[in-house]
Short mmCIF file of C-alpha atoms in Angstrom, two decimals:
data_model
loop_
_atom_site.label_atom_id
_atom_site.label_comp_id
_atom_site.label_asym_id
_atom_site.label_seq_id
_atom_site.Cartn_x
_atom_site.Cartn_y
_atom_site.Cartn_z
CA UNK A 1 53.06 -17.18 8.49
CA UNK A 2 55.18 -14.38 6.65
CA UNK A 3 58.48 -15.44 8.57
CA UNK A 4 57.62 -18.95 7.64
CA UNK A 5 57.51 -18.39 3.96
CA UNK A 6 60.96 -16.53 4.22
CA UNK A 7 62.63 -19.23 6.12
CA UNK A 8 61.33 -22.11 3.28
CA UNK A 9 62.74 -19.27 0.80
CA UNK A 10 66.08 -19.35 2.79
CA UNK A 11 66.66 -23.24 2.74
CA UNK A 12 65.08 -23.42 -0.60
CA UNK A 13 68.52 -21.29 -2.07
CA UNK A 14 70.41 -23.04 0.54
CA UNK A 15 69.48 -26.41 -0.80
CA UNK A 16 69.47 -25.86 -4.50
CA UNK A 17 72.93 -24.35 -4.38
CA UNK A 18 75.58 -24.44 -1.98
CA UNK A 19 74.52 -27.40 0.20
CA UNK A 20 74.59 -29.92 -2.94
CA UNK A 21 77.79 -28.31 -3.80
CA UNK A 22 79.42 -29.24 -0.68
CA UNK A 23 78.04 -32.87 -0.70
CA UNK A 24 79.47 -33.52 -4.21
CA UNK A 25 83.08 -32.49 -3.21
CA UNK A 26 83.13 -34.12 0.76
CA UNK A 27 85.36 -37.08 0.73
CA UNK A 28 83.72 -39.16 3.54
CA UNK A 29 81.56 -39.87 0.87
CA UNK A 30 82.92 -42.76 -0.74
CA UNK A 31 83.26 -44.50 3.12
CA UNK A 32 79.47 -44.58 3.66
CA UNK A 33 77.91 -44.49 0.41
CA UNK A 34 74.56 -45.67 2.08
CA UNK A 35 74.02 -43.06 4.48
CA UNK A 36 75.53 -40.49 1.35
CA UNK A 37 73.31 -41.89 -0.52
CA UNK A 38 70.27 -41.15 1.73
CA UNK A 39 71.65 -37.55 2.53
CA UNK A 40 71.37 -36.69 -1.12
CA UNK A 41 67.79 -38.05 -1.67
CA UNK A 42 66.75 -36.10 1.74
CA UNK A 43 68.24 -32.76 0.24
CA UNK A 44 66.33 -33.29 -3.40
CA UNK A 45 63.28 -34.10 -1.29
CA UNK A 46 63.68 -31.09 1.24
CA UNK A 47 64.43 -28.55 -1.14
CA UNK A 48 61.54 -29.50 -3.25
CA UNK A 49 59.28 -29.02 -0.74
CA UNK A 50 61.16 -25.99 0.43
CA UNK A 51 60.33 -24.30 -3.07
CA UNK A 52 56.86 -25.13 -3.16
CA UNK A 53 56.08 -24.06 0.34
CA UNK A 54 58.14 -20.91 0.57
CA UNK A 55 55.54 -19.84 -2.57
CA UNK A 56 52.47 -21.17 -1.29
CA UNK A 57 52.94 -20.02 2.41
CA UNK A 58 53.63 -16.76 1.11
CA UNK A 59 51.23 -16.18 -1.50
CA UNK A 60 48.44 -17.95 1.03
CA UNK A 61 49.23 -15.53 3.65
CA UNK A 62 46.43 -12.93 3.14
CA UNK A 63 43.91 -15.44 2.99
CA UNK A 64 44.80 -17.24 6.59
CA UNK A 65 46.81 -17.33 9.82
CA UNK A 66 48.19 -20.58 8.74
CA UNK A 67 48.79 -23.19 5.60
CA UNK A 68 45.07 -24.63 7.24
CA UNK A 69 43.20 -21.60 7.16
CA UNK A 70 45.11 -20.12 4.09
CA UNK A 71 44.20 -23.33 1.77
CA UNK A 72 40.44 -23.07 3.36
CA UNK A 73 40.81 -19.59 2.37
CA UNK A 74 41.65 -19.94 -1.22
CA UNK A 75 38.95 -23.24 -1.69
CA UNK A 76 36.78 -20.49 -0.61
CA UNK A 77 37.48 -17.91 -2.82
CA UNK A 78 37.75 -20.54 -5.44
CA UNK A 79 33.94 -22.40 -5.36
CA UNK A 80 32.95 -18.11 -4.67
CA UNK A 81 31.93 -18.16 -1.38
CA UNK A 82 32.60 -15.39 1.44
CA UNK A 83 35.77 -16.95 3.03
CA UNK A 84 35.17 -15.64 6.57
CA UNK A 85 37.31 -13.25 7.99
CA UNK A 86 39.79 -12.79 5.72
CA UNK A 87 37.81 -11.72 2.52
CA UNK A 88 38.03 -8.10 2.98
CA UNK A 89 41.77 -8.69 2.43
CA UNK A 90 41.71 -10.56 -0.84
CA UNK A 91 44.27 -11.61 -3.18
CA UNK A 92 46.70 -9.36 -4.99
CA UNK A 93 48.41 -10.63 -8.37
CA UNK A 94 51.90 -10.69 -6.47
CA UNK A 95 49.93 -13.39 -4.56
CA UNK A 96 47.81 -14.89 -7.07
CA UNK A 97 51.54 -14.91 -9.05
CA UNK A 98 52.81 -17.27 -6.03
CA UNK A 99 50.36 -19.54 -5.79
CA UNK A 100 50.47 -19.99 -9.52
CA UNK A 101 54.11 -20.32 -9.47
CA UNK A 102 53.70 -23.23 -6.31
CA UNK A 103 50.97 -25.43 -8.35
CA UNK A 104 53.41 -25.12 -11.72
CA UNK A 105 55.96 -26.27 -9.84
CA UNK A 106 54.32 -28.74 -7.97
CA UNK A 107 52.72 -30.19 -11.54
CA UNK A 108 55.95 -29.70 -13.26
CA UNK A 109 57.68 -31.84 -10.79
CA UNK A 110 54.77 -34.74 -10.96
CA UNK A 111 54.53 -34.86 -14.79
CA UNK A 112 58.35 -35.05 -15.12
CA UNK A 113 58.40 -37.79 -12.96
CA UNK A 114 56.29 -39.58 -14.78
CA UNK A 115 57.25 -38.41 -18.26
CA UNK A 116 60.89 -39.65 -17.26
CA UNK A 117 59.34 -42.96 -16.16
CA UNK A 118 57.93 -43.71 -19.01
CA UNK A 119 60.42 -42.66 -21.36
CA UNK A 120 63.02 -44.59 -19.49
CA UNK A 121 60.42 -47.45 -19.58
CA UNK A 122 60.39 -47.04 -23.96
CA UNK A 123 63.90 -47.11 -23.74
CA UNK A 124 64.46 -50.38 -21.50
CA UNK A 125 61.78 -51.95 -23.47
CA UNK A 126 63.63 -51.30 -27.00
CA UNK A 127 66.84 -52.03 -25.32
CA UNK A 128 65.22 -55.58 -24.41
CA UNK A 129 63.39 -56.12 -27.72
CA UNK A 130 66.59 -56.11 -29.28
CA UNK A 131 68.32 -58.00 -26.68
CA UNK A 132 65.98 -60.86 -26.50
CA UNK A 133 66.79 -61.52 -30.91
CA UNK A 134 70.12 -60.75 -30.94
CA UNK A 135 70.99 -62.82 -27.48
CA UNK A 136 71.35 -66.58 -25.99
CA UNK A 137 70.80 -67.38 -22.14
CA UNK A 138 73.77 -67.93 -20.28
CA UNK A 139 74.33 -71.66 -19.49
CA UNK A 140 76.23 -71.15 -16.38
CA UNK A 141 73.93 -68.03 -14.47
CA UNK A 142 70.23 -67.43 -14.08
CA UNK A 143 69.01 -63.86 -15.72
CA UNK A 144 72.23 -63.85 -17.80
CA UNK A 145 71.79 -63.08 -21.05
CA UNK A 146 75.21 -63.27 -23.71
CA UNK A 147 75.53 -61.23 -26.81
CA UNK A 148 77.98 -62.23 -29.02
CA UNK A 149 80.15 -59.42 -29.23
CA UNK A 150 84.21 -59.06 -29.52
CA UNK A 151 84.00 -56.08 -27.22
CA UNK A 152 84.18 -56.84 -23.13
CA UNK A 153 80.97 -55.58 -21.84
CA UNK A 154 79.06 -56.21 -18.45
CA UNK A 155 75.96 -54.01 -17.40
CA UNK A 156 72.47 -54.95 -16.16
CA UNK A 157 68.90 -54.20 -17.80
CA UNK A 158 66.05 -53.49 -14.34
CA UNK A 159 62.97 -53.80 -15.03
CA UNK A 160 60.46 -54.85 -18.05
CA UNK A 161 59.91 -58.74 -18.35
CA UNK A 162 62.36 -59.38 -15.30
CA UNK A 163 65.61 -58.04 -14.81
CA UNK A 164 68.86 -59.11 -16.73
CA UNK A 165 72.52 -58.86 -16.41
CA UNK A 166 73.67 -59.02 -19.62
CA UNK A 167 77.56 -60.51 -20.37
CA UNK A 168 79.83 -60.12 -23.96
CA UNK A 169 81.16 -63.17 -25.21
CA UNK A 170 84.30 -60.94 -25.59
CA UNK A 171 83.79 -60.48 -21.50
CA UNK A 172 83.61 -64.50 -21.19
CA UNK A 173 86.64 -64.72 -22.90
CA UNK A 174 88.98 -62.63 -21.22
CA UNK A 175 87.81 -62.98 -17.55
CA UNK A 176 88.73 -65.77 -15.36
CA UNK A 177 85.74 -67.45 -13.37
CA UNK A 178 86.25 -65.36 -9.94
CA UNK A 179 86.71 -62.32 -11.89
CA UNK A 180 82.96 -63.26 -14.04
CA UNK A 181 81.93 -63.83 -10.24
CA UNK A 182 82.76 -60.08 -9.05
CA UNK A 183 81.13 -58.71 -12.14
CA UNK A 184 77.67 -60.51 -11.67
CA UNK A 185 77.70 -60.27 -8.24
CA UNK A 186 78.48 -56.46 -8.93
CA UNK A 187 75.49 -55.89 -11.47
CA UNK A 188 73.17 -58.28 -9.25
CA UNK A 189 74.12 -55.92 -6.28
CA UNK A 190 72.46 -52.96 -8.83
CA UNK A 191 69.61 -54.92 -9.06
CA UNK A 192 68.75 -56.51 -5.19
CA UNK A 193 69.04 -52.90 -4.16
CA UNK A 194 67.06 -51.47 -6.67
CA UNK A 195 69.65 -48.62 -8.00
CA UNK A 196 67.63 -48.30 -10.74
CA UNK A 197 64.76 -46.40 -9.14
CA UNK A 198 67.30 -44.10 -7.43
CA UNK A 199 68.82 -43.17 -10.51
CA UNK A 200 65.45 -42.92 -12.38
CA UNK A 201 64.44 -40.21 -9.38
CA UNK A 202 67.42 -38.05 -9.93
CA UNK A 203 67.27 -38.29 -13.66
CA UNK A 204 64.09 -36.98 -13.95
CA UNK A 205 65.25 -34.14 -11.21
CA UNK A 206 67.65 -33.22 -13.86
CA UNK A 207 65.34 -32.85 -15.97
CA UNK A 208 62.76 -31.12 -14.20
CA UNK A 209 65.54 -28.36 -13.49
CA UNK A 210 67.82 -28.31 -16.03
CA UNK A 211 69.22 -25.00 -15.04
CA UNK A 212 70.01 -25.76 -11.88
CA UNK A 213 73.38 -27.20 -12.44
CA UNK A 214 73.29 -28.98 -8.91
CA UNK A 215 70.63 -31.01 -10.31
CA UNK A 216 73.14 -32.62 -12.91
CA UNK A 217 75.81 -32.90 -9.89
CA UNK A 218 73.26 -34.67 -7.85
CA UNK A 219 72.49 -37.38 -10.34
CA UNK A 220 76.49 -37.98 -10.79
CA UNK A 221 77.10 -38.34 -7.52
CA UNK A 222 74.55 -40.24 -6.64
CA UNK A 223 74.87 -42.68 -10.26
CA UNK A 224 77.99 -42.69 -8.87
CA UNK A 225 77.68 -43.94 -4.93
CA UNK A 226 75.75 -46.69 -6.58
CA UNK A 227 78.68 -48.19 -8.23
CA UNK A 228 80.62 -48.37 -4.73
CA UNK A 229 77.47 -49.92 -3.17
CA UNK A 230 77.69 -52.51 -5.83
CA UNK A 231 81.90 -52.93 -5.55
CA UNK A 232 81.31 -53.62 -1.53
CA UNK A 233 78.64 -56.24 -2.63
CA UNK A 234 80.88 -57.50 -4.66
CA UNK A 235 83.67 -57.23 -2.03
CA UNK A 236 81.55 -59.59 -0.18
CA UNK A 237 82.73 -62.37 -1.82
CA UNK A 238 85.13 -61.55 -4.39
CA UNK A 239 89.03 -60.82 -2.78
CA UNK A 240 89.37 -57.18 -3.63
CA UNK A 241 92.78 -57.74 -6.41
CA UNK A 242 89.99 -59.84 -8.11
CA UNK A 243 87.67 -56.89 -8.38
CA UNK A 244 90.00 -54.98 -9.86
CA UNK A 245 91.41 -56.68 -12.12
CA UNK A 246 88.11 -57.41 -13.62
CA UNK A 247 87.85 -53.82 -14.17
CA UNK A 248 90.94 -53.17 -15.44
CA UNK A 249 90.35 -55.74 -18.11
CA UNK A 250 86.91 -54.59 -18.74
CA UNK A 251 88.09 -51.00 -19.27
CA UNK A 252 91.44 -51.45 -21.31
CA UNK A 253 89.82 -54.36 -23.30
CA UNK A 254 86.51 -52.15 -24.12
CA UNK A 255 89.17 -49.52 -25.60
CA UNK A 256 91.23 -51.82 -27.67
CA UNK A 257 88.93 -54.58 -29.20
CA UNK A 258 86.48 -54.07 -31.53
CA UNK A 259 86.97 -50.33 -31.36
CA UNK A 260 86.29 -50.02 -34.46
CA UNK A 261 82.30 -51.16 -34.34
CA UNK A 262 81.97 -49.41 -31.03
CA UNK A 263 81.50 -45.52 -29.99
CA UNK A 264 84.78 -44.02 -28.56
CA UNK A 265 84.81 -45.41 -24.68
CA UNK A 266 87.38 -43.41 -23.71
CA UNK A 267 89.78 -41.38 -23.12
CA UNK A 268 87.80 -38.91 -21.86
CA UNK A 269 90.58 -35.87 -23.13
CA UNK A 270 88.73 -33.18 -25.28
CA UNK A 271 85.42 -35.28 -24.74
CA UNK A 272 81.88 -33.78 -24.19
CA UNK A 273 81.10 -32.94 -20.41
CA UNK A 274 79.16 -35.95 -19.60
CA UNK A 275 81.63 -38.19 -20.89
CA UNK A 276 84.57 -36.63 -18.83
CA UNK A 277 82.80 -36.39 -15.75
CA UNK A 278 81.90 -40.16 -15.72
CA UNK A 279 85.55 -40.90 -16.34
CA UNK A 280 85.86 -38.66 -12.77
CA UNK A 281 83.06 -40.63 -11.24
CA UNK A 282 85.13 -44.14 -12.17
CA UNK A 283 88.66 -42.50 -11.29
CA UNK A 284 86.83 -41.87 -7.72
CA UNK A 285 85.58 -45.44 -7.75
CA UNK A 286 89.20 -46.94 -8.64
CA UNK A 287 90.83 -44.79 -6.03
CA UNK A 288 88.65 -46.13 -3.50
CA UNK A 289 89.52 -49.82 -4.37
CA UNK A 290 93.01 -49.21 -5.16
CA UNK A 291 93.57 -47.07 -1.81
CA UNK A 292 91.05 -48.41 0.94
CA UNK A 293 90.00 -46.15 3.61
CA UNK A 294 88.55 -47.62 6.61
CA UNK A 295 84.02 -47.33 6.06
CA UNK A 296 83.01 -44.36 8.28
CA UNK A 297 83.01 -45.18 12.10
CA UNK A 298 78.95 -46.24 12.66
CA UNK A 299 78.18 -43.16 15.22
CA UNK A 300 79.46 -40.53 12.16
CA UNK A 301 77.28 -43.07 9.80
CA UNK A 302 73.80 -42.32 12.15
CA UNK A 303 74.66 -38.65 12.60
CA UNK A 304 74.82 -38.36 8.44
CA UNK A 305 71.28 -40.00 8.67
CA UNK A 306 70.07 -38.23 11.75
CA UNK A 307 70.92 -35.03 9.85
CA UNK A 308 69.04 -36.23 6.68
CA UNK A 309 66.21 -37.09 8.63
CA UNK A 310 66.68 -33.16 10.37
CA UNK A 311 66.87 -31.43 6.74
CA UNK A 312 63.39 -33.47 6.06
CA UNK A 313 62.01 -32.34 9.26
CA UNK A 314 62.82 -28.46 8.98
CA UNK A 315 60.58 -27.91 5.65
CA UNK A 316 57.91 -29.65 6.84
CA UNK A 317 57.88 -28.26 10.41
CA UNK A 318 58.26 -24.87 8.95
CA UNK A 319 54.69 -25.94 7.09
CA UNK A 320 52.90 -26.54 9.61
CA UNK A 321 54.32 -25.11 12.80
CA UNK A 322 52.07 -21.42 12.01
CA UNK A 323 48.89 -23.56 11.94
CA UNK A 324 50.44 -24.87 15.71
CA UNK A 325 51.39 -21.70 16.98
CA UNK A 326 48.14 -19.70 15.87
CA UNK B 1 55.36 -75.83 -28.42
CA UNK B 2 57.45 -72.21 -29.57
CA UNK B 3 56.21 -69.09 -27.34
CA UNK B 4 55.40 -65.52 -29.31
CA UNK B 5 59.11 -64.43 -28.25
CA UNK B 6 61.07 -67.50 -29.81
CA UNK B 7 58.65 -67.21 -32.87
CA UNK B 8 59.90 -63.59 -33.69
CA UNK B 9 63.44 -64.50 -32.90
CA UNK B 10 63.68 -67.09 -35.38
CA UNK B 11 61.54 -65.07 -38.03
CA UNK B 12 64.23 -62.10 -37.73
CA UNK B 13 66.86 -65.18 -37.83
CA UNK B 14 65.46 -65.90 -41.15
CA UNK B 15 65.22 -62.66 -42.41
CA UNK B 16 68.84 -61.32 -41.02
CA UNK B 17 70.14 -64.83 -42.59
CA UNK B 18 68.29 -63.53 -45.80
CA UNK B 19 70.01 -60.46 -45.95
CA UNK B 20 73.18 -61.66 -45.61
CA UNK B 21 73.18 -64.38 -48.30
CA UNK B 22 71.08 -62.85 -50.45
CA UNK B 23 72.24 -58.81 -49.94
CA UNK B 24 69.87 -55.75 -48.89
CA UNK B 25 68.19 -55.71 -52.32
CA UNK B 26 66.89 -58.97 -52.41
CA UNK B 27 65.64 -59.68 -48.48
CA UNK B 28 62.20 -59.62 -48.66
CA UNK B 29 60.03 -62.91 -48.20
CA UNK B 30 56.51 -63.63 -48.19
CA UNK B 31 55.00 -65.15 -44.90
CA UNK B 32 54.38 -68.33 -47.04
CA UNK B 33 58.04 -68.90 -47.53
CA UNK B 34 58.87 -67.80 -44.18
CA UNK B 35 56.63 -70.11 -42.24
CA UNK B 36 57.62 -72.70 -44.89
CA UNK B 37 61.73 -72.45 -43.91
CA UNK B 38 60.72 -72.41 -39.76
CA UNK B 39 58.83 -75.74 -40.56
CA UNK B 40 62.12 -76.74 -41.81
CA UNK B 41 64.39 -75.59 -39.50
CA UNK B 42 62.63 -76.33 -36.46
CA UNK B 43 62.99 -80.24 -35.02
CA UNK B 44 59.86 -80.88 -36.66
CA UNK B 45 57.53 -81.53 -33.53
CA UNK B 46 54.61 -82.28 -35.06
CA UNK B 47 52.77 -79.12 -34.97
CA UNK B 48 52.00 -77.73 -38.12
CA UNK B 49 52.44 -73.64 -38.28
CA UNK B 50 49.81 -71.29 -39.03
CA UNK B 51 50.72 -68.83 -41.67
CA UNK B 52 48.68 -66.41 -39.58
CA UNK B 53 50.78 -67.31 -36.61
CA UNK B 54 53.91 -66.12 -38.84
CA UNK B 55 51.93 -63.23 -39.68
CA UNK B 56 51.26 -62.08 -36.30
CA UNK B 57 54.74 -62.69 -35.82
CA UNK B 58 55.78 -60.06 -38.16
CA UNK B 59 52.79 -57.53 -37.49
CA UNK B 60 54.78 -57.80 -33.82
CA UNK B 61 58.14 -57.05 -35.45
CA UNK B 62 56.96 -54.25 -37.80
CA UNK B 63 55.28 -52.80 -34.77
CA UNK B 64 58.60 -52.90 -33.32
CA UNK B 65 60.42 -50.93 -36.04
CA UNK B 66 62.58 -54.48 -36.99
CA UNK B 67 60.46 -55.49 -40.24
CA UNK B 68 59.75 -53.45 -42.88
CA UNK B 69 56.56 -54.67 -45.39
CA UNK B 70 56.63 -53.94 -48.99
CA UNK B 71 53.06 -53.59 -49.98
CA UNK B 72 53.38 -53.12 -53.47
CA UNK B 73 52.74 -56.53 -54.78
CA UNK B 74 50.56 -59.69 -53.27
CA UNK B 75 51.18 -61.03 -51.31
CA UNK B 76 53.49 -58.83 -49.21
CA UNK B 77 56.92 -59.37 -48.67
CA UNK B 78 58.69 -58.52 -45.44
CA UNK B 79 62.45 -57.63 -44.80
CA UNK B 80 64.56 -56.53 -41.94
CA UNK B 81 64.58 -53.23 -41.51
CA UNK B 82 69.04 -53.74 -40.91
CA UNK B 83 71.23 -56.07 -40.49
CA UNK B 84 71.86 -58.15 -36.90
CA UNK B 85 75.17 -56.61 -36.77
CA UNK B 86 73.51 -53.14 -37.20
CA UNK B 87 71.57 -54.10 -34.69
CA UNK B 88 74.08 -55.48 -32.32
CA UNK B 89 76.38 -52.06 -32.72
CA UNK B 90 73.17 -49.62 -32.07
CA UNK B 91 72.49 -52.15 -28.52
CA UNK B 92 76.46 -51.54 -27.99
CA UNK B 93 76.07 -47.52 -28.71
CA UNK B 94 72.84 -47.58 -25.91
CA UNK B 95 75.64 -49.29 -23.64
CA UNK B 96 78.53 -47.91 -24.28
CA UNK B 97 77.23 -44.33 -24.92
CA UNK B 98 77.06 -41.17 -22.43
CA UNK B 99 73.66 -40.32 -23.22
CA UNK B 100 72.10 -38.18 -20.37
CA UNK B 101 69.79 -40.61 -19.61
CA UNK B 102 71.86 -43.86 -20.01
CA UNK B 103 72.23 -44.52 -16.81
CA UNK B 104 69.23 -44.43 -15.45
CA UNK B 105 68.16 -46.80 -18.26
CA UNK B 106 71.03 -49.31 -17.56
CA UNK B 107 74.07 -49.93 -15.39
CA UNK B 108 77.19 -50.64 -16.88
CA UNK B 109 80.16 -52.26 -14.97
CA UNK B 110 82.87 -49.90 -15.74
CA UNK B 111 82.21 -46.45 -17.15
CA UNK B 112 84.18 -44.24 -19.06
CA UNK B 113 87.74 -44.41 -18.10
CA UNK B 114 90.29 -41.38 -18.21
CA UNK B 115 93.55 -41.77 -19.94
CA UNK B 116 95.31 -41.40 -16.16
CA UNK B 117 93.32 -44.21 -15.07
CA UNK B 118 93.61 -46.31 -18.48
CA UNK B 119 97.51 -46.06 -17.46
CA UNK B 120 97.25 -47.10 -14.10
CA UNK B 121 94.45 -49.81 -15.07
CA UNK B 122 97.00 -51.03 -17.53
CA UNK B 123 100.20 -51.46 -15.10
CA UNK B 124 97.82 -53.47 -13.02
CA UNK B 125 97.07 -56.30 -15.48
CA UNK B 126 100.84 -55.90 -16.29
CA UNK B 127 101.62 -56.56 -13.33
CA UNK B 128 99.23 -59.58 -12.40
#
């Protein structure tokens, strides 16, 4: 299973690097955000897996013919007992090194997941502490909550005690009732499809691998094919001049009024990197409703998800297909 | 009858309302006085209010970082740790800030905008 372990190593590079790389700059992106969307959360996945099998194929490869026999092998060796044929081989530190390096990673991966979950959780929870004393239900909407704030400001709050989309009174004030209409049915869009859990994946894949810089690219461009899977939702109902116009007002008026209580929104000129490349994310989102492009055709929509579901495969054949062949 | 949640938002009503008339130095209040102005303010429904109710109310909101208790004398006064506009400007900063993790914590409706796209954005609602 030596060839195996190089050909995990292969995709392994191919995925953490130039593969991501590509996605983030392709522009039939933003006309089938869905299937994008599942692309990108195939290629995390896959390369994952790619990384912790090219090490623990390789380093299990004195111990056994296959992943099987290797992992029998090395439970073996581990409770002390003669593992059968292989024993007289044994296990070098370059191997013992490898098999070290898969279970770190493997841990690594698990505990940030769930470290990001729950600090994500703390935050959400403090967010909503605050939220629930310092703001009145909506009397039009259902899980609406208004804080009464000059500022125009529209975002939704996932999880804890029940979702929320949360409104500005300074929102209420400047938007007419179809534009209010696109914005909930925007943020409610986040919500129904469960964006948050997405974005709480990729987060926590940032953080996991914070010097991979394609980890940062893949939670921007995935935060970011969220927000046109909520503007079609809201496209759905809302005429599309509508939807923008909410925005513009939203963004112009969250620069102008109570600027002074508020953190600098924009513009994004000299400011820090995650700052400017959110104001590319929206200037991608804008020129998608300002300049519609027709969605992608449905057959080059299944091939982007036939290929995602490919790029899962290959890892995972590459596994187990040793254990077959032996 | 008031739920755990309404109690501590009109206990941190009080206290907020205490800072502002009374200023920073002088916002502390005892749970006697505090249970004393909700029996007030609230439509009187009949039910009398514990002052361990109001206390449980504020253990809640000190374990919550929003009340501060001054231990010194008896019996203890409590205060808000800042003001509700304080508070309303750090919620705006979690919302309107590019912290790393922001977005995975919330969604916002429009994100940071360039100045190319403030321009454009602009001759659009001239326009309309």
């Amino acid at each position: 299973m030596f060839w195996a372990s190089y050909l995990l190593a292969a995709l392994a590079v191919l995925l953490a690097w130039p593969v991501p790389v590509l996605l983030s700059k392709a522009r039939w992106t933003a006309r089938a955000p869905m299937a994008a969307l599942i692309l990108w959360q195939a290629i995390a996945l896959a390369g994952g897996l790619s990384m912790i099998g090219a090490m623990l194929t390789w380093g299990l490869e004195p111990l056994g013919e296959n992943l099987l026999a290797g992992l029998r092998g090395l439970a073996g060796l581990l409770v002390g007992r003669p593992a059968g044929p292989a024993t007289d081989h044994g296990l070098d530190p370059v191997h013992v090194f490898a098999l070290s390096a898969a279970l770190l990673l493997t841990v690594h991966l698990v505990f940030t997941l769930l470290l990001t979950y729950l600090r994500i959780r703390r935050q959400r929870n403090r967010h909503r502490d605050l939220l629930n004393l310092l703001s009145s239900p909506s009397a039009h909407s259902p899980a609406t909550l208004v804080i009464s704030h000059p500022a125009p400001v529209a975002y939704c709050l996932p999880g804890g005690e029940g979702p929320v989309t949360v409104l500005s009174e300074g929102l209420l004030e400047l938007l007419s009732p179809e534009e209010l209409d696109a914005v909930l049915t925007h943020e409610r869009a986040h919500l129904a499809q469960r964006h948050d859990l997405l974005l709480l994946a990729f987060a926590a894949w940032r953080t996991a691998l914070p010097w991979l810089p394609t980890s940062q690219l893949a939670q921007r461009a995935v935060s970011e094919l969220t927000e046109m899977l909520a503007d079609d939702a809201a496209l759905g109902s809302a005429r599309r001049e509508t939807l923008i116009r909410a925005i513009a007002v939203v963004a112009s008026g969250g620069r102008d009024a109570g600027a002074a209580a508020l953190p600098p929104a924009g513009p994004a000129a000299g400011l820090p990197g995650a700052a400017e490349a959110e104001a590319a994310s929206t200037a991608h989102r804008l020129r998608r409703l300002l300049t519609p492009q027709p969605a992608l055709a449905a057959g080059g929509q299944s091939l982007v998800v036939l290929g995602a579901a490919l790029l899962l495969s290959v890892p995972t054949v590459l596994l187990i297909a040793p254990g077959l062949a032996g | 009858m008031a739920t755990l949640g309404e109690l501590e938002r009109a206990v941190m009503d009080l206290l907020w309302n205490q800072i502002d008339s009374a200023g920073a130095e002088d916002a502390a209040l005892t749970a006697n006085t505090l249970r004393d102005r909700l029996a007030r303010s609230s439509s009187a429904d009949g039910k009398e209010l514990a002052v361990t109710t109001v206390l449980t109310v504020l253990s809640r909101l000190e374990k919550k970082g929003l009340v501060q208790r001054e231990r010194d004398i008896r019996p203890h006064r409590y205060r808000a740790v800042t003001s509700r506009e304080e508070h309303t400007v750090e919620l705006m900063h979690e919302v309107l800030g590019s912290a790393p993790d922001r977005e995975a914590v919330l969604a916002r409706f429009i994100g940071t905008v360039s100045e190319q796209e403030a321009e454009t954005l602009r001759k659009i609602l001239a326009a309309g």
